[in-house]
């Protein structure tokens, strides 16, 4: 099922996310409500509407959560599955499961962390099923493409001279190539911390890893990237 198609939960159609919505989290201005808190608040409102029997209002609110979270969830699913179509299915399954079990969500916790745990568990189940079907993994032709999109978005030059933009692009392309060489867990932790702007504690909760383990993966990833980029610079 495409991520632009409607989800169904118990035979009830959920609205598809708004086209063009990135789901990226802007920086919060001083005194403003952080996006994470907004989604947690929306989840609580969904619970209230469902408890009151207002299913239509609940679905509309949950669609806002889908719009805000879909791009980030797709990145995480792809890191685990390395297959665009299967990652899309895993994301849709996670949203359906989250909506179906929204009553069990505890409002004092982070909805994003709760959703991510659902998503990761689903991805792990798919990995196990894939392993049972085959003894080896098929290579994916577009591996690294979404990592590249994330890095390009995060390092895109603005209002620079053509020469500066060219140098920045060359550096970005080199960094993209080195990030793709990292081991899976190091790459996932690095991307979630540096480009999705999550703390090591958040990443630990989302992945089920110990926070100290997350920090080790992050440290090793940064050390490898620094060494690689220094080597490239001296080779020029």
XYZ file of C-alpha atoms in Angstrom:
236
model
C 0.000 0.000 0.000
C 1.450 3.378 -0.986
C 2.064 5.908 1.733
C -0.209 8.302 -0.187
C -3.102 5.866 0.009
C -5.568 5.779 2.856
C -4.984 3.470 5.780
C -7.689 1.280 7.162
C -8.060 0.264 10.781
C -10.795 -2.200 11.510
C -12.453 -1.323 8.212
C -12.425 2.418 8.948
C -10.568 4.607 6.464
C -8.066 7.084 7.850
C -7.358 10.261 5.880
C -4.126 10.254 3.919
C -1.471 12.839 4.809
C -1.487 16.164 3.007
C 0.591 16.086 -0.176
C 3.825 17.983 0.061
C 4.009 17.936 3.836
C 7.531 17.103 4.805
C 7.026 16.129 8.399
C 10.321 17.813 9.251
C 10.536 19.456 12.643
C 11.322 23.177 12.647
C 13.381 24.760 15.356
C 11.126 25.908 18.168
C 11.145 29.610 19.004
C 11.683 30.592 22.639
C 8.517 29.992 24.604
C 6.841 28.055 21.795
C 5.490 24.513 22.018
C 7.976 21.996 20.651
C 6.727 19.799 17.774
C 7.150 16.682 19.891
C 4.781 18.129 22.484
C 2.302 19.055 19.770
C 2.073 15.453 18.577
C 1.711 14.163 22.109
C -1.089 16.676 22.666
C -2.777 15.614 19.421
C -2.611 11.979 20.511
C -4.346 12.881 23.763
C -7.067 14.689 21.832
C -7.525 11.640 19.619
C -8.071 9.576 22.761
C -10.651 12.066 24.027
C -12.616 12.085 20.769
C -12.624 8.301 20.513
C -13.808 8.008 24.112
C -16.633 10.433 23.295
C -17.570 8.512 20.142
C -16.369 11.266 17.782
C -14.586 8.945 15.358
C -14.474 11.433 12.483
C -12.788 14.127 14.597
C -10.350 11.536 15.964
C -9.356 10.446 12.448
C -8.853 14.049 11.346
C -6.539 14.714 14.273
C -4.632 11.484 13.749
C -4.148 12.440 10.092
C -2.249 15.491 11.343
C 0.048 13.193 13.307
C 0.591 11.081 10.185
C 1.493 14.194 8.189
C 4.010 15.324 10.787
C 5.613 11.915 11.380
C 5.538 10.149 8.015
C 8.794 11.360 6.531
C 10.776 10.679 9.709
C 9.156 7.263 10.117
C 9.970 6.395 6.502
C 13.643 7.166 7.075
C 13.789 4.926 10.126
C 11.968 2.063 8.396
C 14.263 2.289 5.391
C 17.333 2.095 7.627
C 16.067 -1.237 8.938
C 14.612 -2.753 5.765
C 16.610 -1.151 2.920
C 13.643 -1.575 0.613
C 11.466 1.422 -0.238
C 8.219 -0.488 -0.824
C 8.580 -2.647 2.276
C 9.529 0.384 4.369
C 6.369 2.165 3.199
C 4.277 -0.842 4.212
C 5.975 -0.978 7.610
C 5.242 2.709 8.191
C 1.583 2.331 7.259
C 1.288 -0.726 9.506
C 2.810 1.251 12.376
C 0.339 4.108 11.932
C -2.595 1.708 11.797
C -1.389 -0.102 14.914
C -0.820 3.198 16.722
C -4.340 4.375 15.876
C -5.880 1.043 16.810
C -4.095 0.985 20.173
C -4.131 4.721 20.868
C -6.119 4.118 24.061
C -3.044 2.466 25.591
C -0.838 5.512 24.964
C 0.204 7.235 28.201
C -0.029 10.991 27.813
C 2.893 11.823 30.079
C 5.197 9.986 27.653
C 6.462 11.015 24.220
C 4.130 9.966 21.402
C 7.028 10.014 18.953
C 9.010 7.547 21.046
C 5.905 5.363 21.455
C 5.239 5.359 17.706
C 8.881 4.698 16.890
C 8.984 1.653 19.150
C 5.910 0.293 17.345
C 7.588 0.963 14.000
C 10.924 -0.599 14.940
C 9.267 -3.705 16.372
C 7.345 -4.057 13.116
C 10.533 -3.678 11.090
C 12.280 -6.313 13.191
C 9.364 -8.694 12.641
C 9.673 -8.118 8.901
C 13.401 -8.788 9.056
C 12.774 -12.085 10.838
C 10.151 -13.067 8.264
C 12.529 -12.164 5.464
C 15.280 -14.282 7.026
C 12.942 -17.249 7.235
C 12.109 -16.866 3.547
C 15.677 -16.621 2.406
C 19.190 -17.279 3.688
C 20.622 -14.178 2.132
C 19.638 -10.572 1.516
C 19.155 -9.193 -1.979
C 21.134 -6.006 -2.657
C 19.054 -2.873 -3.047
C 19.926 -0.754 -6.057
C 19.031 2.545 -4.451
C 20.772 1.908 -1.107
C 21.889 5.168 0.438
C 19.529 7.370 -1.580
C 17.464 8.531 1.376
C 20.562 9.115 3.485
C 21.760 11.343 0.669
C 18.475 13.288 0.606
C 18.666 13.897 4.363
C 22.254 15.122 4.258
C 21.678 17.318 1.202
C 18.709 18.942 2.914
C 20.658 19.527 6.119
C 23.793 20.897 4.439
C 22.247 22.783 1.510
C 24.144 26.070 1.030
C 22.172 29.313 1.169
C 23.115 32.713 -0.301
C 26.699 31.731 -1.076
C 28.924 32.546 -4.011
C 29.048 29.988 -6.857
C 32.574 29.014 -5.779
C 31.532 28.528 -2.160
C 28.491 26.510 -3.221
C 30.672 24.276 -5.400
C 33.096 23.612 -2.543
C 30.205 22.967 -0.159
C 28.639 20.512 -2.592
C 31.921 18.668 -3.062
C 32.319 18.380 0.711
C 28.694 17.248 1.071
C 29.088 14.591 -1.619
C 32.196 13.286 0.127
C 30.396 13.182 3.467
C 27.443 11.342 1.912
C 29.783 8.699 0.518
C 31.461 8.202 3.898
C 28.175 8.014 5.839
C 26.996 5.249 3.517
C 30.117 3.231 4.386
C 29.334 3.185 8.114
C 28.022 -0.043 9.699
C 24.224 -0.130 9.882
C 23.820 0.757 13.560
C 26.450 3.477 13.475
C 24.823 5.027 10.415
C 21.337 4.858 11.949
C 22.461 6.424 15.243
C 24.456 9.120 13.447
C 21.560 10.060 11.158
C 19.018 10.126 13.987
C 21.245 12.240 16.240
C 22.699 14.679 13.718
C 20.040 15.004 11.035
C 16.833 14.103 12.867
C 18.106 16.083 15.897
C 17.349 13.412 18.508
C 19.231 13.043 21.791
C 21.056 9.807 22.577
C 18.400 9.131 25.198
C 15.621 9.451 22.594
C 17.487 7.185 20.176
C 17.949 4.612 22.936
C 14.222 4.622 23.686
C 13.332 4.380 20.001
C 15.735 1.576 19.146
C 15.674 -0.366 22.403
C 19.441 -0.011 22.733
C 21.141 1.002 25.956
C 21.966 4.722 25.947
C 25.641 4.000 26.573
C 25.599 1.719 23.517
C 24.037 4.499 21.442
C 26.789 6.859 22.580
C 29.459 4.341 21.626
C 27.951 3.926 18.139
C 27.731 7.707 17.751
C 31.310 8.251 18.935
C 32.667 5.599 16.577
C 30.666 6.975 13.647
C 31.932 10.520 14.216
C 35.510 9.299 14.661
C 35.357 7.349 11.384
C 33.811 10.273 9.510
C 36.375 12.755 10.827
C 39.245 10.466 9.902
C 37.813 9.838 6.440
C 37.146 13.516 5.746
C 40.627 14.492 6.966
C 42.099 11.889 4.638
C 40.092 13.213 1.703
C 41.167 16.792 2.452
C 44.869 15.884 2.548
C 44.480 13.919 -0.689
C 43.296 17.012 -2.568
